[in-house]
Amino acid sequence: MSAPGVAIETRGLDLFYGDFQALTRVELQVPEREVTALIGPSGCGKSTLLRVFNRMNDLIEGARVGGTVLVGGEDIYAPGADLLRLRERVGMVFQRPNPFPLSVYENIAFGLSVHRLAPRREHDMIVEQALRDVLLWDDLKDRLQRSALALSLEQQQRLCIARVLPLKPRVLLMDEPCSALDPIATLHIEELMRQLKRDYTIVIVTHNMQQAARASDRTGFMYLGKLVEFGETARIFTHPRQELTENYIRGRFG
Amino acid sequence: MNPARLRKLKEWLIERAILLSGVFSVVFVVLIFLFLLREGLSLFRGESVLDFLFGKSWYPISEPPRFGILPLILGSLLVTLGAAAISVPIGLAAALFIAEIAPGRLKEGLKAGIELLAAIPSVVIGFIGMITLGPFIKKLFAVPTGLTALTGSVTLAFMAMPTIVSIAEDAITAVPRQYREAAIAMGATKWQTTWRIVARAARPGMVAAVMLGIGRVIGETMAVMMVTGNAAVIPSGMLQPVRTLTATIAAEMGESVQGGSHYAALFAIGIVLFVITFLINGVADLYLHRSRK
């Protein structure tokens, strides 16, 4: 069990790709209903850590995990853990917008039918609500049957966020969700994150330090597979305790 | 001549040579079609097009000759539909298995096997069909001859399969990884991901694969001539001998008199075949282009 108010907790988390150790003894507590940012240079393990939380690393051959990871107090690496249920509770948004090559409507209804969450007659309503939550409804209400691939990149990324909401996840994982977007669209997505955190716990990986500073409540700095420092975003960016963290946020390496 | 101008000349020559080969390949097709038209259309001086297409009897050497190709069209149709009914489900399922499920070694082995199947000459497949499948079907259904539409369908299914499997497999493999990742990350099972996302995304390519497979079946001659029994009558079922358009041309071209009406009728059959395959390939092309967009 985790302490109250903790959505994700790792204890002594190690992760290996074959012989390569990608994560080393990561101890982390992600608070509920906040935005937690993971920053660090390329290859530091921040995306790997994110993919531990919904076990997407399982798809990579030779990946092994040690230690304990609790999501909502449950050990997700326990033998017999239900992967499909885990991924229902922990949604993911990817670096490049990747809507399915289906209609806008089908993209959002996909999760509902996969998990048999609601009878078909309620789908219209749920699809509308999901699109409203990501502020796409007014733009797309007349284009629900059109291909999602015809949307702008920003709309596609919003749709990818909307697509996981009907599953009512507790956690949203975002893997550099703005790196394919222009600065204006980036600000829009950040604004959306601020709204979504009222209902969801959000963990975002970003290589953009300004984004972490603007949009997150807590920040973890990672380097060479270790979580070097973790704390309130304002504190990390103004009074980092570790020299490494300070060097990174001052732009001395990266 | 200085080196710069020499290089320019070389570029010019190469460009023209490539242009010429491109033009030639189109010109040849056009010439073939014109030749078909010239030889075939003379039939319709004495015969109406409708009588030709929908006439029920094909007696090219009786007096007067009858050139109705409806039995041949139905023969081709029956054999082709039968072959499609067998090869399409199996072929598409095999493509999904190879692309999505089979682990590395097995996948390579299966792909090599499919290519090998494509490399078997059609006369060899026809021969095997004739001496193994024919007697088997004769015994199984207790029919007077084993050389039937069904025998042709099964034999041709083997020939359509490599085309369907390899093109569909390419289309499935070309589906971007991100779609699969997104579906898996939403808690979809492997099967839900494969069926509802990957197969949907690859659908245009899979349709094209089916069309090209069917195109191959319609145009196939040798194997089908060996196993279908070659009776030019309107078929009433899969267990009867039939004769296809292609087999008719191959079997009778040698005994027709050049310039005669029989000769012209065979060329007219050629026109019909040309139009059919042209349409099928056109549809396949349409879908292939749509899948690339």
Coordinates of C-alpha atoms in Angstrom, one line a residue:
Chain A
M1 CA 0.0 0.0 0.0
S2 CA 1.0 3.6 -0.6
A3 CA 0.4 6.5 1.7
P4 CA -2.9 8.4 1.0
G5 CA -2.7 10.9 -1.8
V6 CA 0.0 8.9 -3.6
A7 CA -0.9 7.7 -7.1
I8 CA 2.3 6.0 -8.1
E9 CA 5.1 4.8 -6.0
T10 CA 8.3 3.1 -6.9
R11 CA 10.6 1.3 -4.4
G12 CA 14.1 0.4 -5.4
L13 CA 13.1 0.2 -9.1
D14 CA 15.8 -1.3 -11.4
L15 CA 15.3 -1.8 -15.1
F16 CA 17.5 -3.7 -17.5
Y17 CA 17.5 -4.0 -21.2
G18 CA 19.6 -7.1 -21.5
D19 CA 22.8 -6.2 -19.8
F20 CA 22.3 -2.5 -19.9
Q21 CA 20.9 -1.0 -16.7
A22 CA 18.5 1.8 -17.8
L23 CA 17.1 2.6 -14.4
T24 CA 18.9 2.3 -11.0
R25 CA 17.2 2.2 -7.6
V26 CA 14.5 4.8 -8.4
E27 CA 12.5 5.9 -5.4
L28 CA 9.6 8.1 -6.4
Q29 CA 6.2 9.1 -5.1
V30 CA 3.8 10.8 -7.6
P31 CA 1.1 12.7 -5.8
E32 CA -2.5 12.4 -6.9
R33 CA -4.2 15.1 -9.1
E34 CA -1.0 17.0 -9.8
V35 CA 1.2 17.3 -12.8
T36 CA 4.6 15.7 -12.3
A37 CA 7.3 16.4 -14.8
L38 CA 10.3 14.2 -15.5
I39 CA 13.2 16.0 -17.1
G40 CA 16.7 15.2 -18.0
P41 CA 19.0 14.8 -21.0
S42 CA 18.3 12.3 -23.8
G43 CA 18.9 8.7 -22.7
C44 CA 18.6 9.5 -19.0
G45 CA 15.7 7.0 -18.6
K46 CA 12.8 9.4 -18.2
S47 CA 10.7 7.8 -21.0
T48 CA 11.7 4.3 -19.8
L49 CA 10.5 5.2 -16.3
L50 CA 7.2 6.5 -17.7
R51 CA 6.7 3.2 -19.6
V52 CA 7.2 1.3 -16.4
F53 CA 3.9 2.7 -15.0
N54 CA 1.8 1.1 -17.7
R55 CA 4.2 -1.8 -18.4
M56 CA 4.7 -0.8 -22.0
N57 CA 8.4 -1.9 -21.5
D58 CA 7.0 -5.4 -21.6
L59 CA 6.8 -5.1 -25.4
I60 CA 10.6 -4.7 -25.6
E61 CA 12.4 -8.0 -25.7
G62 CA 14.9 -8.5 -22.9
A63 CA 13.5 -5.8 -20.6
R64 CA 13.6 -6.9 -16.9
V65 CA 12.3 -5.0 -13.9
G66 CA 13.3 -5.3 -10.2
G67 CA 11.9 -3.6 -7.1
T68 CA 8.3 -2.6 -6.5
V69 CA 6.0 -0.3 -8.4
L70 CA 2.6 0.5 -6.9
V71 CA -0.2 2.2 -8.9
G72 CA -3.1 3.1 -6.7
G73 CA -1.6 1.0 -4.0
E74 CA -1.4 -2.2 -6.2
D75 CA 1.8 -3.9 -7.1
I76 CA 1.6 -3.8 -10.9
Y77 CA 4.6 -6.2 -11.4
A78 CA 3.1 -8.8 -9.0
P79 CA 2.7 -12.3 -10.6
G80 CA -0.7 -12.5 -12.2
A81 CA -1.2 -8.7 -12.4
D82 CA -3.9 -7.8 -14.9
L83 CA -2.1 -5.9 -17.7
L84 CA -5.3 -5.0 -19.6
R85 CA -6.9 -3.6 -16.4
L86 CA -3.7 -1.7 -15.6
R87 CA -3.7 0.0 -19.0
E88 CA -7.3 0.9 -18.6
R89 CA -6.4 2.7 -15.4
V90 CA -3.2 4.3 -16.7
G91 CA -3.7 6.1 -20.0
M92 CA -0.9 7.1 -22.3
V93 CA -0.3 9.9 -24.8
F94 CA 2.6 9.5 -27.1
Q95 CA 5.2 11.8 -28.6
R96 CA 3.9 11.8 -32.1
P97 CA 0.1 12.1 -32.3
N98 CA -1.0 8.6 -33.2
P99 CA -4.8 8.6 -33.7
F100 CA -6.1 5.3 -35.2
P101 CA -6.8 5.5 -39.0
L102 CA -10.5 5.4 -38.1
S103 CA -13.1 8.2 -37.8
V104 CA -12.9 10.7 -34.9
Y105 CA -15.9 8.9 -33.3
E106 CA -14.4 5.4 -33.6
N107 CA -11.2 6.6 -32.1
I108 CA -12.9 7.6 -28.9
A109 CA -15.4 4.7 -28.8
F110 CA -12.5 2.2 -29.3
G111 CA -11.7 2.1 -25.6
L112 CA -15.3 1.7 -24.6
S113 CA -15.9 -1.3 -26.8
V114 CA -12.6 -2.9 -26.0
H115 CA -13.3 -2.8 -22.3
R116 CA -17.1 -3.1 -22.7
L117 CA -17.6 -0.1 -20.5
A118 CA -20.9 1.2 -21.6
P119 CA -23.8 0.0 -23.7
R120 CA -23.7 1.3 -27.3
R121 CA -26.6 3.7 -26.8
E122 CA -24.5 5.7 -24.3
H123 CA -21.5 6.0 -26.7
D124 CA -22.7 9.2 -28.3
M125 CA -22.9 10.9 -25.0
I126 CA -19.5 9.7 -23.8
V127 CA -17.8 10.6 -27.1
E128 CA -19.3 14.1 -26.8
Q129 CA -18.1 14.5 -23.2
A130 CA -14.6 13.3 -24.0
L131 CA -14.3 15.8 -26.9
R132 CA -15.7 18.5 -24.7
D133 CA -13.1 17.7 -22.0
V134 CA -10.3 18.4 -24.5
L135 CA -12.1 21.4 -26.1
L136 CA -12.5 19.7 -29.5
W137 CA -16.3 19.4 -29.5
D138 CA -17.1 22.7 -31.1
D139 CA -14.6 22.2 -33.8
L140 CA -15.4 18.6 -34.6
K141 CA -19.1 18.0 -33.8
D142 CA -19.9 18.1 -37.5
R143 CA -16.9 15.9 -38.5
L144 CA -17.3 12.9 -36.2
Q145 CA -17.4 10.5 -39.1
R146 CA -14.4 12.0 -40.8
S147 CA -11.0 10.3 -40.7
A148 CA -8.9 11.4 -37.7
L149 CA -5.9 11.5 -39.9
A150 CA -7.3 14.6 -41.6
L151 CA -7.1 16.7 -38.4
S152 CA -4.3 19.1 -37.7
L153 CA -1.5 17.8 -35.5
E154 CA -2.8 19.7 -32.4
Q155 CA -6.3 18.3 -32.9
Q156 CA -4.8 14.9 -33.4
Q157 CA -2.9 15.1 -30.1
R158 CA -6.1 16.4 -28.3
L159 CA -8.0 13.5 -29.8
C160 CA -5.3 11.1 -28.5
I161 CA -5.9 12.6 -25.0
A162 CA -9.7 12.4 -25.5
R163 CA -9.4 8.8 -26.5
V164 CA -8.2 7.6 -23.1
L165 CA -10.7 9.7 -21.0
P166 CA -13.7 7.4 -21.5
L167 CA -11.7 4.7 -19.7
K168 CA -11.7 6.9 -16.6
P169 CA -8.0 6.4 -16.0
R170 CA -6.5 7.5 -12.7
V171 CA -3.3 8.4 -14.3
L172 CA -2.4 10.0 -17.6
L173 CA 1.2 9.4 -18.9
M174 CA 2.4 11.9 -21.5
D175 CA 5.6 11.1 -23.3
E176 CA 6.8 14.5 -24.7
P177 CA 3.3 15.2 -25.9
C178 CA 4.2 18.6 -27.4
S179 CA 7.4 17.8 -29.2
A180 CA 5.6 17.5 -32.6
L181 CA 3.6 20.7 -32.0
D182 CA 4.2 24.4 -32.6
P183 CA 4.6 26.8 -29.7
I184 CA 1.0 28.0 -29.7
A185 CA -0.4 24.4 -29.8
T186 CA 2.1 23.6 -27.0
L187 CA 0.6 26.3 -24.8
H188 CA -2.9 25.0 -25.6
I189 CA -2.0 21.5 -24.5
E190 CA -0.4 22.8 -21.3
E191 CA -3.5 24.7 -20.5
L192 CA -5.5 21.5 -21.1
M193 CA -3.2 19.7 -18.6
R194 CA -4.0 22.3 -16.0
Q195 CA -7.7 21.6 -16.4
L196 CA -7.3 17.8 -16.5
K197 CA -5.3 17.6 -13.3
R198 CA -8.5 18.4 -11.3
D199 CA -9.6 14.8 -12.2
Y200 CA -6.4 13.0 -13.2
T201 CA -2.9 12.4 -12.0
I202 CA -0.6 13.5 -14.8
V203 CA 3.0 12.4 -15.4
I204 CA 4.7 14.1 -18.3
V205 CA 8.1 13.5 -19.8
T206 CA 9.6 16.6 -21.4
H207 CA 13.0 17.7 -22.7
N208 CA 11.7 21.2 -22.5
M209 CA 12.6 22.8 -19.2
Q210 CA 10.4 25.8 -19.6
Q211 CA 7.5 23.4 -20.1
A212 CA 8.2 21.6 -16.9
A213 CA 8.5 25.0 -15.1
R214 CA 5.2 26.3 -16.6
A215 CA 3.0 23.3 -16.4
S216 CA 4.1 21.0 -13.6
D217 CA 3.7 21.0 -9.8
R218 CA 6.5 18.6 -9.2
T219 CA 9.6 17.9 -11.1
G220 CA 12.0 15.0 -11.1
F221 CA 15.4 15.4 -12.6
M222 CA 16.9 12.2 -14.0
Y223 CA 20.5 11.5 -15.1
L224 CA 22.0 8.2 -16.3
G225 CA 19.1 6.1 -15.1
K226 CA 19.0 7.6 -11.6
L227 CA 16.4 10.0 -10.1
V228 CA 18.8 12.7 -9.0
E229 CA 16.3 15.0 -7.4
F230 CA 12.6 15.2 -6.9
G231 CA 10.5 18.0 -5.4
E232 CA 8.2 20.9 -6.0
T233 CA 8.8 22.5 -9.3
A234 CA 9.3 26.0 -8.0
R235 CA 11.9 24.8 -5.5
I236 CA 13.7 22.6 -8.1
F237 CA 14.1 25.5 -10.5
T238 CA 15.0 28.1 -7.9
H239 CA 16.9 26.2 -5.2
P240 CA 18.1 22.9 -6.6
R241 CA 19.9 20.9 -3.9
Q242 CA 22.1 18.8 -6.2
E243 CA 24.9 20.3 -8.2
L244 CA 23.9 18.1 -11.2
T245 CA 20.4 19.4 -11.2
E246 CA 21.6 23.0 -11.0
N247 CA 24.0 22.5 -13.9
Y248 CA 21.3 21.0 -16.0
I249 CA 18.6 23.6 -15.4
R250 CA 21.2 26.4 -15.9
G251 CA 21.8 24.8 -19.3
R252 CA 25.4 23.8 -18.6
F253 CA 24.8 20.4 -20.2
G254 CA 21.9 18.7 -21.8
Chain B
M1 CA 34.8 17.6 -76.5
N2 CA 35.5 18.9 -73.0
P3 CA 34.6 16.8 -70.0
A4 CA 31.7 19.0 -68.9
R5 CA 29.9 18.7 -72.2
L6 CA 30.7 15.0 -72.3
R7 CA 29.0 14.5 -69.0
K8 CA 26.0 16.5 -70.1
L9 CA 25.7 14.4 -73.2
K10 CA 25.9 11.3 -71.1
E11 CA 23.1 12.6 -68.8
W12 CA 21.0 13.4 -71.9
L13 CA 21.5 9.9 -73.4
I14 CA 20.6 8.1 -70.1
E15 CA 17.5 10.2 -69.7
R16 CA 16.3 9.5 -73.2
A17 CA 17.0 5.8 -72.8
I18 CA 15.0 5.6 -69.7
L19 CA 12.2 7.6 -71.2
L20 CA 12.2 5.3 -74.3
S21 CA 11.9 2.1 -72.2
G22 CA 9.0 3.7 -70.3
V23 CA 7.2 4.6 -73.5
F24 CA 7.9 1.2 -75.0
S25 CA 6.3 -0.7 -72.2
V26 CA 3.1 1.3 -72.7
V27 CA 3.3 1.1 -76.5
F28 CA 3.5 -2.6 -76.4
V29 CA 0.4 -2.9 -74.3
V30 CA -1.4 -0.6 -76.7
L31 CA -0.2 -2.6 -79.7
I32 CA -1.3 -5.9 -78.3
F33 CA -4.7 -4.5 -77.6
L34 CA -4.9 -3.0 -81.1
F35 CA -3.9 -6.4 -82.6
L36 CA -6.5 -8.1 -80.5
L37 CA -9.1 -5.7 -81.7
R38 CA -8.1 -6.0 -85.4
E39 CA -8.2 -9.8 -85.3
G40 CA -11.2 -10.1 -83.1
L41 CA -13.6 -7.4 -84.2
S42 CA -14.0 -9.0 -87.7
L43 CA -16.1 -11.6 -86.0
F44 CA -18.8 -9.1 -85.5
R45 CA -19.4 -8.5 -89.1
G46 CA -21.4 -11.6 -89.2
E47 CA -22.3 -12.0 -85.5
S48 CA -23.9 -9.7 -83.1
V49 CA -22.1 -8.8 -79.9
L50 CA -25.0 -9.8 -77.7
D51 CA -25.2 -13.3 -79.4
F52 CA -21.5 -13.7 -78.8
L53 CA -21.5 -12.7 -75.1
F54 CA -24.8 -14.3 -74.1
G55 CA -25.2 -17.1 -76.7
K56 CA -25.6 -20.4 -74.9
S57 CA -23.7 -22.7 -77.3
W58 CA -20.2 -22.8 -78.3
Y59 CA -19.9 -25.0 -81.5
P60 CA -17.2 -23.3 -83.4
I61 CA -16.8 -26.1 -86.1
S62 CA -20.4 -27.1 -86.7
E63 CA -22.2 -25.9 -89.8
P64 CA -23.2 -23.2 -89.3
P65 CA -20.8 -22.5 -86.4
R66 CA -22.2 -21.1 -83.1
F67 CA -20.1 -18.7 -81.1
G68 CA -21.9 -18.1 -77.8
I69 CA -19.4 -17.8 -75.0
L70 CA -21.8 -17.7 -72.1
P71 CA -20.8 -21.2 -71.0
L72 CA -17.1 -20.2 -71.1
I73 CA -17.8 -17.0 -69.1
L74 CA -19.8 -19.0 -66.6
G75 CA -17.0 -21.6 -66.5
S76 CA -14.4 -19.0 -65.7
L77 CA -16.6 -17.3 -63.2
L78 CA -17.4 -20.5 -61.4
V79 CA -13.8 -21.6 -61.2
T80 CA -12.7 -18.2 -60.2
L81 CA -15.3 -17.7 -57.5
G82 CA -14.5 -21.2 -56.1
A83 CA -10.8 -20.4 -56.1
A84 CA -11.4 -17.1 -54.4
A85 CA -13.7 -18.7 -51.8
I86 CA -10.8 -21.0 -50.8
S87 CA -7.8 -18.8 -51.2
V88 CA -9.0 -15.4 -49.9
P89 CA -9.8 -16.4 -46.3
I90 CA -6.8 -18.8 -46.0
G91 CA -4.5 -16.3 -47.7
L92 CA -5.5 -13.3 -45.6
A93 CA -5.4 -15.3 -42.4
A94 CA -1.9 -16.6 -43.4
A95 CA -0.8 -13.0 -44.1
L96 CA -2.1 -11.8 -40.7
F97 CA -0.3 -14.8 -39.0
I98 CA 3.0 -14.2 -40.8
A99 CA 2.9 -10.4 -40.3
E100 CA 1.6 -10.2 -36.7
I101 CA 2.0 -13.5 -34.9
A102 CA 4.7 -15.7 -36.2
P103 CA 8.0 -15.4 -34.3
G104 CA 11.2 -14.5 -36.3
R105 CA 12.4 -17.9 -37.6
L106 CA 9.0 -19.2 -38.4
K107 CA 8.1 -16.0 -40.2
E108 CA 11.2 -16.2 -42.5
G109 CA 10.5 -19.9 -43.1
L110 CA 6.9 -19.3 -44.1
K111 CA 7.7 -16.3 -46.3
A112 CA 10.3 -18.4 -48.2
G113 CA 7.8 -21.2 -48.5
I114 CA 5.2 -18.9 -50.0
E115 CA 7.7 -17.6 -52.5
L116 CA 8.5 -21.2 -53.4
L117 CA 4.9 -21.9 -54.0
A118 CA 4.8 -18.9 -56.4
A119 CA 7.8 -20.3 -58.3
I120 CA 6.1 -23.6 -59.2
P121 CA 5.3 -23.6 -62.9
S122 CA 1.5 -23.7 -63.5
V123 CA 1.8 -26.8 -65.6
V124 CA 3.3 -28.7 -62.7
I125 CA 0.5 -27.6 -60.4
G126 CA -2.0 -28.7 -63.1
F127 CA -0.3 -32.0 -63.5
I128 CA -0.3 -32.7 -59.7
G129 CA -4.0 -31.6 -59.6
M130 CA -4.8 -33.9 -62.4
I131 CA -3.3 -37.0 -61.0
T132 CA -4.0 -36.6 -57.3
L133 CA -6.9 -34.2 -56.8
G134 CA -9.0 -35.4 -59.7
P135 CA -9.2 -39.0 -58.6
F136 CA -9.7 -37.9 -55.0
I137 CA -12.7 -35.7 -55.9
K138 CA -14.1 -38.4 -58.1
K139 CA -14.0 -40.9 -55.2
L140 CA -15.1 -38.4 -52.5
F141 CA -18.2 -37.2 -54.3
A142 CA -18.8 -40.4 -56.4
V143 CA -19.0 -38.4 -59.7
P144 CA -18.3 -39.8 -63.2
T145 CA -15.2 -37.7 -63.6
G146 CA -12.8 -36.0 -61.2
L147 CA -12.0 -33.2 -63.7
T148 CA -14.6 -30.6 -62.5
A149 CA -15.0 -26.9 -61.6
L150 CA -14.2 -27.8 -58.0
T151 CA -10.9 -29.4 -59.0
G152 CA -10.0 -26.3 -61.0
S153 CA -10.9 -24.1 -58.1
V154 CA -8.8 -25.9 -55.6
T155 CA -5.9 -26.0 -58.1
L156 CA -6.1 -22.4 -58.8
A157 CA -6.5 -21.5 -55.1
F158 CA -2.9 -22.7 -54.8
M159 CA -1.8 -20.3 -57.5
A160 CA -3.7 -17.3 -56.1
M161 CA -2.4 -17.9 -52.6
P162 CA 1.2 -16.7 -53.0
T163 CA 0.0 -13.4 -54.6
I164 CA -2.6 -12.8 -51.9
V165 CA -0.4 -13.7 -49.0
S166 CA 2.7 -11.7 -50.0
I167 CA 0.9 -8.5 -51.0
A168 CA -1.4 -8.6 -48.0
E169 CA 1.5 -9.4 -45.7
D170 CA 3.4 -6.3 -47.1
A171 CA 0.3 -4.1 -46.4
I172 CA 0.0 -5.4 -42.9
T173 CA 3.7 -5.0 -42.1
A174 CA 3.5 -1.4 -43.4
V175 CA 1.0 -0.4 -40.8
P176 CA 2.9 2.0 -38.5
R177 CA 4.0 0.6 -35.2
Q178 CA 2.4 3.6 -33.4
Y179 CA -1.1 2.4 -34.1
R180 CA -0.3 -0.9 -32.4
E181 CA 1.4 0.8 -29.5
A182 CA -1.6 3.1 -29.0
A183 CA -4.1 0.2 -28.9
I184 CA -1.9 -1.9 -26.6
A185 CA -1.5 1.1 -24.3
M186 CA -5.3 1.4 -24.1
G187 CA -5.5 -2.1 -22.8
A188 CA -6.6 -3.8 -26.0
T189 CA -5.7 -7.4 -26.4
K190 CA -3.3 -8.6 -29.1
W191 CA -6.3 -9.9 -31.1
Q192 CA -8.3 -6.7 -30.7
T193 CA -5.3 -4.7 -31.8
T194 CA -4.7 -7.0 -34.8
W195 CA -8.3 -7.2 -35.9
R196 CA -9.7 -3.8 -35.2
I197 CA -6.8 -1.6 -35.8
V198 CA -4.1 -3.3 -37.9
A199 CA -6.4 -5.1 -40.3
R200 CA -8.6 -2.0 -40.7
A201 CA -5.5 0.1 -41.5
A202 CA -4.3 -2.4 -44.0
R203 CA -7.6 -3.0 -45.6
P204 CA -6.9 -1.2 -48.9
G205 CA -3.8 -3.2 -49.3
M206 CA -5.6 -6.4 -48.5
V207 CA -8.3 -5.6 -51.0
A208 CA -5.7 -5.0 -53.6
A209 CA -4.0 -8.3 -52.7
V210 CA -7.3 -10.1 -53.3
M211 CA -8.0 -8.4 -56.6
L212 CA -4.5 -9.3 -57.9
G213 CA -4.9 -12.9 -56.7
I214 CA -8.2 -13.1 -58.6
G215 CA -6.6 -11.5 -61.6
R216 CA -4.0 -14.2 -61.6
V217 CA -6.7 -16.9 -61.4
I218 CA -8.8 -15.5 -64.3
G219 CA -5.8 -15.3 -66.6
E220 CA -4.4 -18.8 -65.6
T221 CA -4.6 -21.2 -68.5
M222 CA -2.4 -24.3 -68.4
A223 CA -3.4 -25.7 -65.0
V224 CA -7.0 -25.0 -65.5
M225 CA -7.1 -26.7 -68.9
M226 CA -5.6 -29.8 -67.3
V227 CA -8.1 -30.2 -64.5
T228 CA -11.5 -28.8 -65.4
G229 CA -12.5 -31.4 -68.0
N230 CA -13.1 -28.8 -70.8
A231 CA -16.8 -29.3 -71.5
A232 CA -18.1 -26.1 -73.0
V233 CA -21.6 -26.4 -71.5
I234 CA -23.4 -24.1 -69.1
P235 CA -22.4 -25.6 -65.7
S236 CA -25.1 -26.4 -63.1
G237 CA -22.7 -27.0 -60.2
M238 CA -19.2 -27.2 -58.9
L239 CA -19.0 -31.0 -59.6
Q240 CA -19.3 -30.7 -63.4
P241 CA -16.7 -30.3 -66.0
V242 CA -16.4 -26.8 -67.2
R243 CA -14.3 -24.9 -69.7
T244 CA -12.8 -21.4 -69.1
L245 CA -12.2 -18.6 -71.5
T246 CA -8.5 -19.1 -71.3
A247 CA -8.5 -22.8 -71.9
T248 CA -10.7 -22.4 -75.0
I249 CA -8.2 -20.1 -76.6
A250 CA -5.3 -22.4 -75.8
A251 CA -7.0 -25.6 -76.9
E252 CA -8.5 -24.3 -80.1
M253 CA -6.0 -21.8 -81.5
G254 CA -4.1 -24.6 -83.2
E255 CA -7.0 -26.0 -85.1
S256 CA -8.5 -22.8 -86.3
V257 CA -7.9 -21.4 -89.7
Q258 CA -6.1 -18.1 -89.7
G259 CA -8.5 -15.3 -90.8
G260 CA -11.5 -17.5 -90.4
S261 CA -14.5 -16.8 -88.2
H262 CA -13.4 -19.3 -85.5
Y263 CA -10.0 -17.6 -85.4
A264 CA -11.7 -14.2 -85.0
A265 CA -13.9 -15.6 -82.3
L266 CA -10.9 -16.8 -80.3
F267 CA -9.4 -13.3 -80.5
A268 CA -12.7 -11.8 -79.4
I269 CA -12.5 -14.0 -76.3
G270 CA -9.0 -12.6 -75.9
I271 CA -10.6 -9.1 -75.9
V272 CA -13.1 -10.1 -73.2
L273 CA -10.3 -11.5 -71.0
F274 CA -8.2 -8.4 -71.6
V275 CA -11.1 -6.2 -70.5
I276 CA -11.8 -8.3 -67.4
T277 CA -8.2 -8.4 -66.2
F278 CA -7.8 -4.7 -67.0
L279 CA -10.8 -3.8 -64.8
I280 CA -9.6 -6.0 -61.9
N281 CA -6.1 -4.6 -62.0
G282 CA -7.6 -1.1 -62.2
V283 CA -9.6 -1.7 -59.0
A284 CA -6.5 -3.2 -57.3
D285 CA -4.4 -0.2 -58.3
L286 CA -7.0 2.2 -57.0
Y287 CA -6.9 0.5 -53.6
L288 CA -3.1 0.3 -53.6
H289 CA -2.9 4.0 -54.2
R290 CA -5.4 4.8 -51.5
S291 CA -3.4 2.8 -49.0
R292 CA -0.3 4.8 -49.7
K293 CA -2.0 8.1 -49.0

